[in-house]
XYZ file of C-alpha atoms in Angstrom:
559
model
C -30.315 -232.974 -74.928
C -33.374 -231.815 -76.949
C -36.034 -234.496 -76.920
C -37.804 -233.669 -80.186
C -35.749 -232.070 -82.949
C -35.706 -232.898 -86.671
C -34.413 -231.281 -89.831
C -34.866 -231.525 -93.609
C -31.331 -231.709 -94.933
C -31.649 -232.358 -98.677
C -33.939 -232.938 -101.638
C -32.757 -235.910 -103.681
C -35.652 -236.320 -106.129
C -36.237 -235.100 -108.759
C -32.533 -235.554 -109.341
C -32.322 -233.197 -112.325
C -32.930 -229.489 -111.985
C -34.072 -229.371 -115.648
C -37.613 -230.704 -115.812
C -40.714 -230.039 -117.926
C -43.960 -228.221 -117.334
C -46.997 -230.508 -116.948
C -45.891 -233.877 -115.504
C -45.955 -234.604 -111.766
C -42.753 -235.770 -110.104
C -42.142 -237.718 -106.892
C -40.330 -235.532 -104.365
C -37.890 -237.324 -102.030
C -36.539 -235.485 -98.961
C -33.743 -236.502 -96.580
C -34.678 -235.939 -92.938
C -32.426 -236.162 -89.885
C -33.124 -236.792 -86.207
C -31.281 -234.174 -84.151
C -33.096 -235.088 -80.919
C -32.730 -237.781 -78.311
C -35.995 -239.659 -79.046
C -36.421 -242.125 -81.903
C -38.702 -240.658 -84.562
C -41.619 -242.929 -85.539
C -43.793 -240.295 -87.231
C -42.844 -236.977 -88.747
C -44.723 -234.114 -90.422
C -42.852 -232.884 -93.487
C -43.832 -230.145 -95.931
C -42.406 -228.626 -99.064
C -42.950 -225.240 -100.671
C -42.804 -224.455 -104.385
C -42.862 -220.833 -105.396
C -44.593 -220.031 -102.092
C -47.243 -222.803 -102.253
C -47.059 -225.383 -99.432
C -47.838 -229.117 -99.568
C -47.785 -231.147 -96.281
C -47.909 -234.815 -95.278
C -47.442 -236.873 -92.100
C -45.154 -239.857 -92.525
C -45.600 -242.812 -90.102
C -43.902 -246.156 -89.566
C -40.498 -244.518 -89.351
C -37.597 -245.669 -87.174
C -35.024 -242.899 -87.104
C -32.762 -243.090 -84.056
C -30.913 -240.154 -82.577
C -28.457 -238.723 -85.112
C -29.934 -241.009 -87.795
C -31.323 -240.110 -91.246
C -34.001 -241.441 -93.564
C -35.950 -240.328 -96.623
C -39.612 -239.525 -97.106
C -41.370 -239.554 -100.473
C -44.193 -237.300 -101.653
C -46.193 -239.259 -104.252
C -49.636 -239.338 -105.835
C -51.698 -236.301 -104.963
C -48.784 -234.977 -102.896
C -46.275 -235.127 -105.769
C -44.804 -231.949 -107.149
C -45.645 -230.108 -110.400
C -43.616 -227.273 -111.802
C -44.566 -223.963 -113.362
C -42.824 -222.646 -116.441
C -39.373 -221.252 -115.850
C -37.505 -221.146 -112.561
C -39.079 -222.906 -109.540
C -37.756 -222.564 -106.011
C -38.380 -225.584 -103.776
C -37.708 -225.946 -100.037
C -38.527 -228.780 -97.592
C -39.087 -228.431 -93.836
C -40.092 -230.592 -90.865
C -42.908 -230.172 -88.344
C -44.342 -232.237 -85.440
C -42.398 -235.292 -84.264
C -44.320 -238.293 -82.882
C -47.306 -235.916 -82.530
C -45.175 -233.598 -80.385
C -43.929 -230.127 -81.215
C -40.369 -229.839 -82.465
C -38.431 -228.102 -79.690
C -35.791 -226.474 -81.924
C -36.564 -224.865 -85.297
C -33.132 -223.565 -86.325
C -32.458 -226.369 -88.809
C -35.966 -227.443 -89.849
C -35.769 -226.091 -93.420
C -33.568 -227.297 -96.238
C -31.694 -224.954 -98.530
C -33.568 -223.719 -101.608
C -33.390 -225.907 -104.692
C -33.894 -224.358 -108.120
C -35.657 -226.360 -110.808
C -35.796 -225.008 -114.325
C -38.883 -226.103 -116.213
C -38.242 -226.133 -119.966
C -40.965 -224.255 -121.789
C -43.088 -225.753 -124.541
C -46.562 -224.812 -125.717
C -48.820 -221.783 -125.335
C -48.706 -219.179 -122.586
C -50.241 -215.776 -121.925
C -48.835 -212.466 -120.795
C -51.568 -210.686 -118.857
C -50.882 -207.919 -116.363
C -54.289 -208.487 -114.717
C -53.357 -212.008 -113.553
C -50.502 -213.184 -111.337
C -47.639 -215.238 -112.702
C -48.489 -218.909 -112.394
C -49.666 -221.847 -114.403
C -49.598 -220.758 -118.037
C -49.698 -216.994 -117.386
C -46.981 -214.435 -116.864
C -47.895 -211.073 -115.397
C -45.060 -209.262 -117.163
C -42.716 -209.615 -120.114
C -39.933 -209.817 -117.538
C -41.471 -212.913 -115.948
C -41.901 -214.556 -119.355
C -38.290 -213.892 -120.345
C -37.045 -215.130 -116.962
C -38.831 -218.388 -117.690
C -37.057 -218.593 -121.050
C -33.738 -218.540 -119.211
C -34.368 -222.206 -118.400
C -34.586 -223.098 -122.093
C -37.273 -224.592 -124.320
C -38.251 -228.164 -125.141
C -40.554 -227.315 -128.054
C -42.160 -224.348 -129.836
C -43.275 -221.640 -127.411
C -45.967 -219.008 -127.985
C -46.716 -216.055 -125.702
C -50.043 -214.332 -126.399
C -50.296 -210.849 -124.887
C -53.827 -210.316 -123.605
C -55.761 -207.673 -125.518
C -56.192 -204.539 -123.410
C -53.606 -205.617 -120.838
C -50.936 -203.052 -121.751
C -49.002 -200.899 -121.845
C -46.106 -202.784 -120.270
C -43.501 -200.401 -118.893
C -40.465 -202.679 -118.886
C -36.919 -202.954 -120.186
C -36.471 -206.408 -121.694
C -33.320 -208.292 -122.672
C -33.631 -211.732 -124.264
C -30.395 -213.747 -124.264
C -29.655 -216.835 -126.296
C -32.247 -219.426 -125.257
C -31.137 -223.031 -124.846
C -33.034 -225.360 -127.168
C -34.318 -222.653 -129.521
C -34.139 -223.735 -133.146
C -35.889 -223.520 -136.493
C -38.427 -225.985 -135.034
C -38.440 -224.813 -131.416
C -39.250 -221.192 -132.197
C -40.287 -218.585 -129.624
C -43.180 -216.323 -130.619
C -44.582 -213.201 -128.961
C -48.020 -212.252 -130.295
C -48.439 -208.652 -129.184
C -52.061 -208.234 -130.326
C -51.543 -204.497 -130.691
C -50.312 -203.944 -127.122
C -47.328 -201.746 -126.233
C -43.982 -202.422 -124.610
C -42.440 -199.103 -123.575
C -39.471 -197.851 -121.596
C -37.705 -194.553 -120.896
C -34.026 -195.503 -120.867
C -31.678 -193.228 -118.946
C -28.376 -195.127 -119.108
C -25.946 -195.142 -122.012
C -25.055 -198.718 -121.063
C -28.676 -199.873 -121.404
C -30.421 -197.618 -123.935
C -32.984 -200.146 -125.170
C -36.595 -201.045 -124.618
C -36.224 -204.530 -126.128
C -32.853 -206.066 -126.940
C -32.120 -209.478 -128.419
C -28.701 -210.192 -126.937
C -27.688 -213.213 -128.989
C -31.238 -214.575 -129.071
C -32.128 -216.682 -132.113
C -35.404 -217.881 -133.634
C -37.529 -215.221 -131.948
C -40.697 -214.024 -133.727
C -42.504 -210.871 -132.626
C -45.906 -210.149 -134.147
C -48.098 -207.059 -133.880
C -46.345 -205.459 -130.912
C -45.716 -201.737 -130.425
C -42.211 -201.219 -129.062
C -41.475 -197.688 -127.909
C -38.432 -195.908 -126.541
C -39.265 -192.651 -124.765
C -35.888 -191.642 -123.351
C -34.922 -188.065 -124.122
C -31.338 -189.113 -124.884
C -31.370 -192.900 -125.196
C -33.983 -194.772 -127.193
C -32.912 -197.919 -129.032
C -36.499 -199.108 -129.135
C -35.720 -202.560 -130.531
C -32.112 -203.654 -130.898
C -30.429 -206.889 -132.038
C -26.763 -207.698 -131.524
C -24.277 -210.370 -130.395
C -25.104 -212.769 -133.241
C -28.863 -212.533 -132.877
C -29.871 -214.609 -135.919
C -33.002 -215.964 -137.599
C -35.398 -213.557 -135.907
C -38.625 -212.203 -137.422
C -40.637 -209.064 -136.730
C -44.060 -208.781 -138.363
C -46.623 -205.962 -138.263
C -44.852 -204.185 -135.421
C -44.488 -200.456 -134.749
C -41.117 -199.205 -133.476
C -41.151 -195.631 -132.198
C -38.721 -193.039 -130.837
C -39.541 -189.537 -129.518
C -40.922 -187.302 -132.270
C -38.420 -184.883 -133.822
C -35.568 -186.241 -131.702
C -32.061 -185.544 -132.996
C -29.886 -187.722 -130.720
C -27.814 -190.311 -132.573
C -28.887 -192.769 -129.869
C -32.510 -192.531 -131.064
C -33.078 -195.550 -133.348
C -36.479 -197.279 -133.620
C -35.040 -200.559 -134.967
C -31.454 -201.683 -135.323
C -29.155 -204.626 -135.864
C -25.537 -203.851 -135.024
C -22.358 -205.168 -133.461
C -22.499 -203.371 -130.127
C -24.932 -203.372 -127.215
C -25.398 -199.625 -127.008
C -25.456 -198.154 -130.531
C -27.550 -198.755 -133.588
C -24.622 -198.457 -136.002
C -21.641 -200.022 -134.200
C -19.915 -202.583 -136.409
C -18.252 -204.734 -133.756
C -17.673 -208.402 -134.554
C -20.964 -209.998 -133.462
C -23.995 -208.578 -135.245
C -26.901 -210.561 -136.664
C -27.770 -212.504 -139.818
C -30.916 -213.887 -141.442
C -33.266 -211.522 -139.635
C -36.457 -210.446 -141.433
C -38.499 -207.312 -140.713
C -41.856 -207.382 -142.514
C -44.823 -204.974 -142.652
C -43.491 -202.887 -139.785
C -43.519 -199.125 -139.140
C -40.381 -197.424 -137.870
C -41.113 -193.916 -136.639
C -38.707 -191.027 -135.963
C -35.116 -191.435 -134.794
C -31.823 -190.018 -136.028
C -31.386 -193.334 -137.827
C -34.692 -194.989 -138.598
C -33.954 -198.611 -139.462
C -30.373 -199.884 -139.262
C -28.980 -203.156 -140.569
C -25.276 -203.102 -139.705
C -22.875 -206.008 -140.019
C -19.455 -207.004 -138.806
C -16.455 -205.103 -140.099
C -14.466 -208.343 -140.273
C -17.096 -210.481 -142.016
C -20.244 -208.893 -143.498
C -23.495 -210.358 -142.279
C -25.837 -212.245 -144.572
C -29.498 -212.789 -145.237
C -31.061 -209.765 -143.523
C -34.273 -208.466 -145.113
C -36.466 -205.372 -144.763
C -39.751 -205.974 -146.570
C -42.929 -203.883 -146.968
C -42.105 -201.541 -144.100
C -42.755 -197.817 -143.637
C -39.631 -195.920 -142.584
C -40.822 -192.454 -141.651
C -40.032 -189.137 -140.019
C -36.343 -189.745 -139.330
C -33.767 -187.003 -138.859
C -31.013 -188.191 -141.212
C -31.115 -191.808 -142.383
C -34.076 -193.920 -143.469
C -33.035 -197.528 -144.191
C -29.332 -197.720 -143.311
C -27.321 -200.799 -144.398
C -23.581 -201.382 -144.031
C -21.331 -204.459 -144.065
C -24.036 -206.646 -145.597
C -23.847 -209.523 -148.042
C -27.145 -210.085 -149.821
C -29.305 -207.668 -147.863
C -32.836 -207.372 -149.311
C -34.683 -204.040 -149.095
C -37.998 -204.614 -150.845
C -41.383 -202.939 -151.089
C -40.782 -200.248 -148.471
C -42.113 -196.695 -148.226
C -39.506 -194.183 -147.081
C -40.659 -190.628 -146.343
C -40.851 -187.790 -143.817
C -44.472 -186.607 -143.887
C -44.665 -185.239 -140.329
C -41.180 -184.298 -139.134
C -40.644 -180.600 -138.508
C -37.001 -180.760 -137.335
C -35.303 -181.506 -140.647
C -31.865 -182.181 -142.059
C -30.236 -183.943 -144.997
C -32.384 -186.805 -146.289
C -30.847 -190.206 -146.986
C -33.708 -192.443 -148.096
C -32.068 -195.841 -148.607
C -28.385 -195.975 -147.674
C -26.235 -198.896 -148.909
C -22.674 -198.473 -147.727
C -19.354 -199.948 -146.670
C -18.505 -203.435 -147.941
C -22.082 -204.201 -148.947
C -22.340 -206.563 -151.902
C -25.136 -208.457 -153.637
C -27.717 -206.039 -152.208
C -31.199 -206.205 -153.722
C -33.057 -202.903 -153.410
C -36.337 -203.240 -155.256
C -39.923 -202.017 -155.443
C -39.391 -199.250 -152.885
C -41.026 -195.811 -152.884
C -38.956 -192.888 -151.660
C -40.680 -189.510 -151.410
C -41.559 -186.377 -149.432
C -38.253 -185.635 -147.685
C -39.305 -182.141 -146.597
C -43.093 -182.312 -146.488
C -43.304 -179.839 -143.586
C -40.767 -177.372 -145.048
C -40.846 -177.265 -148.846
C -38.354 -174.373 -148.880
C -35.645 -176.425 -147.146
C -32.195 -176.014 -148.632
C -30.925 -179.349 -147.300
C -29.761 -182.048 -149.703
C -31.938 -185.075 -150.476
C -30.613 -188.447 -151.633
C -33.261 -190.938 -152.719
C -30.920 -193.940 -152.869
C -27.353 -193.365 -151.675
C -24.393 -195.705 -152.063
C -20.643 -195.529 -152.314
C -20.264 -199.285 -151.994
C -18.885 -201.449 -154.783
C -20.410 -204.753 -155.658
C -18.319 -207.378 -157.401
C -18.590 -209.397 -160.552
C -21.408 -211.861 -159.920
C -22.458 -210.138 -156.699
C -23.425 -206.733 -158.065
C -25.572 -204.406 -155.999
C -28.977 -204.341 -157.677
C -31.488 -201.484 -157.722
C -34.708 -202.567 -159.423
C -38.110 -201.001 -159.956
C -37.912 -198.254 -157.317
C -39.936 -195.029 -157.532
C -38.345 -191.787 -156.326
C -40.802 -188.898 -156.456
C -42.244 -185.813 -154.737
C -38.792 -184.574 -153.782
C -40.012 -181.081 -152.964
C -37.424 -178.623 -151.678
C -35.007 -175.846 -152.649
C -31.906 -177.961 -152.020
C -29.750 -180.321 -154.081
C -31.593 -183.496 -155.080
C -30.179 -186.818 -156.215
C -32.561 -189.555 -157.303
C -29.703 -192.082 -157.247
C -26.368 -191.067 -155.728
C -23.892 -193.839 -156.589
C -20.609 -192.132 -155.885
C -17.694 -194.278 -156.948
C -20.031 -197.275 -156.959
C -18.922 -200.003 -159.340
C -20.610 -203.283 -160.234
C -24.151 -202.002 -159.898
C -27.303 -202.811 -161.854
C -29.873 -200.029 -162.051
C -32.939 -201.415 -163.832
C -36.589 -200.418 -164.248
C -36.571 -197.459 -161.843
C -38.718 -194.336 -162.057
C -37.164 -191.047 -160.955
C -39.622 -188.160 -161.112
C -38.131 -184.832 -159.971
C -40.952 -182.575 -161.016
C -41.692 -180.064 -158.253
C -42.584 -176.890 -160.123
C -42.504 -174.791 -156.944
C -38.788 -175.254 -156.379
C -36.762 -172.024 -156.467
C -33.229 -173.450 -156.555
C -31.123 -176.585 -156.175
C -29.022 -178.697 -158.516
C -30.850 -181.828 -159.655
C -29.485 -185.248 -160.627
C -31.620 -188.135 -161.824
C -29.041 -190.958 -161.742
C -25.538 -190.023 -160.584
C -22.675 -192.524 -160.866
C -18.961 -191.832 -160.658
C -17.677 -195.385 -160.537
C -14.330 -195.981 -162.254
C -13.725 -199.740 -162.179
C -16.696 -200.769 -164.297
C -19.605 -203.167 -164.105
C -22.077 -200.248 -164.189
C -25.344 -201.135 -165.930
C -28.203 -198.593 -166.199
C -31.142 -199.798 -168.278
C -34.897 -199.513 -168.656
C -35.267 -196.531 -166.297
C -37.535 -193.514 -166.541
C -35.969 -190.213 -165.494
C -38.131 -187.123 -165.762
C -37.038 -183.695 -164.559
C -39.356 -180.708 -164.813
C -38.339 -179.176 -161.493
C -38.526 -175.427 -161.234
C -35.817 -173.128 -159.939
C -32.426 -171.836 -160.936
C -30.390 -174.980 -160.268
C -28.698 -177.055 -162.971
C -30.460 -180.279 -163.954
C -28.999 -183.569 -165.204
C -30.964 -186.678 -166.100
C -27.804 -188.826 -166.052
C -24.313 -188.120 -164.728
C -21.451 -190.576 -165.471
C -17.694 -190.724 -165.088
C -17.004 -194.128 -166.652
C -16.972 -194.539 -170.419
C -17.730 -198.240 -170.034
C -21.067 -197.628 -168.349
C -23.921 -199.523 -170.003
C -26.726 -197.010 -170.369
C -29.541 -197.846 -172.726
C -33.280 -198.241 -173.318
C -34.038 -195.538 -170.788
C -36.601 -192.756 -170.986
C -35.054 -189.336 -170.375
C -37.378 -186.362 -170.119
C -36.026 -182.903 -169.348
C -38.296 -179.888 -169.488
C -37.477 -177.520 -166.638
C -38.672 -173.928 -166.939
C -35.507 -172.416 -165.424
C -31.852 -173.101 -164.772
C -29.423 -174.968 -167.002
C -30.846 -178.197 -168.374
C -28.714 -181.121 -169.485
C -29.734 -184.585 -170.570
C -26.479 -185.912 -169.241
C -22.952 -185.274 -168.088
C -19.896 -187.095 -169.391
C -16.705 -185.134 -170.116
C -18.904 -182.100 -169.757
C -22.562 -181.148 -169.698
C -24.600 -182.315 -172.718
C -27.457 -179.954 -173.461
C -29.362 -182.053 -175.985
C -30.334 -185.681 -176.212
C -28.433 -185.969 -179.495
C -25.288 -184.568 -177.861
C -25.681 -187.067 -175.067
C -25.955 -189.991 -177.478
C -22.852 -188.856 -179.361
C -20.538 -187.853 -176.506
C -19.089 -191.318 -175.862
C -18.625 -192.723 -179.362
C -22.317 -193.599 -179.579
C -22.102 -195.709 -176.425
C -24.815 -194.111 -174.275
C -28.583 -194.551 -174.743
C -28.689 -195.416 -178.409
C -32.097 -197.112 -178.052
C -33.347 -194.748 -175.376
C -36.131 -192.198 -175.915
C -36.449 -188.568 -174.888
C -40.175 -188.034 -174.299
C -42.666 -187.086 -171.631
C -43.695 -190.309 -169.842
C -47.182 -188.903 -169.155
C -47.565 -190.552 -165.771
C -51.085 -191.827 -165.183
C -51.793 -190.064 -161.873
C -48.861 -188.629 -159.908
C -51.302 -187.009 -157.472
C -52.301 -190.485 -156.295
C -48.741 -191.854 -156.569
C -49.485 -193.804 -159.738
C -46.438 -193.340 -161.945
C -47.473 -195.737 -164.676
C -46.259 -194.204 -167.973
C -48.918 -193.816 -170.648
C -46.826 -192.435 -173.537
C -47.106 -195.038 -176.304
C -43.941 -193.827 -178.023
C -41.732 -195.865 -175.769
C -44.080 -198.683 -174.907
C -42.125 -201.981 -174.943
C -38.762 -200.381 -175.697
C -37.277 -201.954 -172.585
C -35.715 -205.362 -172.460
C -35.985 -208.156 -169.957
C -32.792 -207.744 -167.974
C -30.975 -210.695 -166.415
C -32.581 -212.082 -163.274
C -35.748 -210.030 -163.774
C -39.198 -211.336 -164.552
C -40.905 -208.001 -165.078
C -40.514 -205.013 -167.362
C -42.232 -201.762 -166.519
C -41.464 -200.035 -169.817
């Protein structure tokens, strides 16, 4: 028989594997005598995440084949780092003699999850430990244990870029109080995805109550680049002052700087588990086939998503793309393509399938073909074929659509078959004198069911070229259209103030075509914009000052 042989067989304290960062805990270890000599003193150590703590326990009386416990307390007690902690215990010298057999000295590994709470750093120049994480990956791994209070990660200035692919799942304990915040401080998270099954740089896979501030999130994959993607019921998340970027001039449909959708791998998949109550504020979304997507469930539209004061730029097809939404807010955004050289049809703001109660207000849509003014592609400032409903109409308020320079077809508003819409206080200026061709529509609506209300808008068309021009284009006799300013003074082509049952060449014809139902208190006059060159479209013509009315639910009147 072996004279001196001991083993650490189990760790019994702390009993719970879910503990907190900060406090010290007594560590109790079961030891066993596998030798023939009674153990009276025993060296025992434990390791936590590679760090070793040792003690020599005396006054023991462990006979052959017997067991006992030893307790690490006081200065020898154990403290845990944030996230997952691996702990092992192992035996050493027995009665001041060397253990003769080491095969069973060490216990199995025990995993302790330390619930996060408080402030931490992400700094690539320092190792993971204490309150620092060397990578985003390490920080997110720690979140897998859950949170016990609000958590803030501050990314060290100058520590990036971080070349990582990050997936944040639903975090246990996260709530409206226990929020999780990443302060990017202008640093960059970047990744070149190569797999169709994992096309993202950052994905929120069911994660809730995440806030990301001032972080640049970039996808550089030639084929796959969902730079930031939310899905699987990722709710109540906020992105502020971030920049989301895809490869410049990319044309792959899997290039999307920011998206909320119902699938893991596409920016526009409807699925059944999308995201609600997410807010994107003061962010830049750059390039992509789709630029900024807010897509809901096909079985139950998502609610409460908002895109506010963002710059959606240089996309291939779609700017701000919204489908299956109830109450989406698109407010104060700039949508344009100032730098893109690979160009196609322009959809500025796109409100589509089963979207109701949308509020699209105070946006500026312009410059669809800034790098190719002779483009013959079609441009839609605001595009929708989605019906609202009585009481949940889709609302388009106080938007400015201007500088639509091209030789293609232009629609300020394209509301094809869109019923139950309110179009109030918008300015549509289609005035590019250098245009050579292209049909032009100020506000186009072909809804048939009703609930169409177009009031207090300014539509001015002085675009050059041979194409036909229409200030207004309606199919429904019940359309409310009044107190608008309609100015048509194009040097070429066929010019019509409106279309209903045919093209109406004069303002008087337009007012009379539908039994005096259209634009009886409207005015046909040059709005004399204050300074279009500096994007100031304030009208200065006193003739129609104060002709507008305060429409329901509005507190401003720009006429």
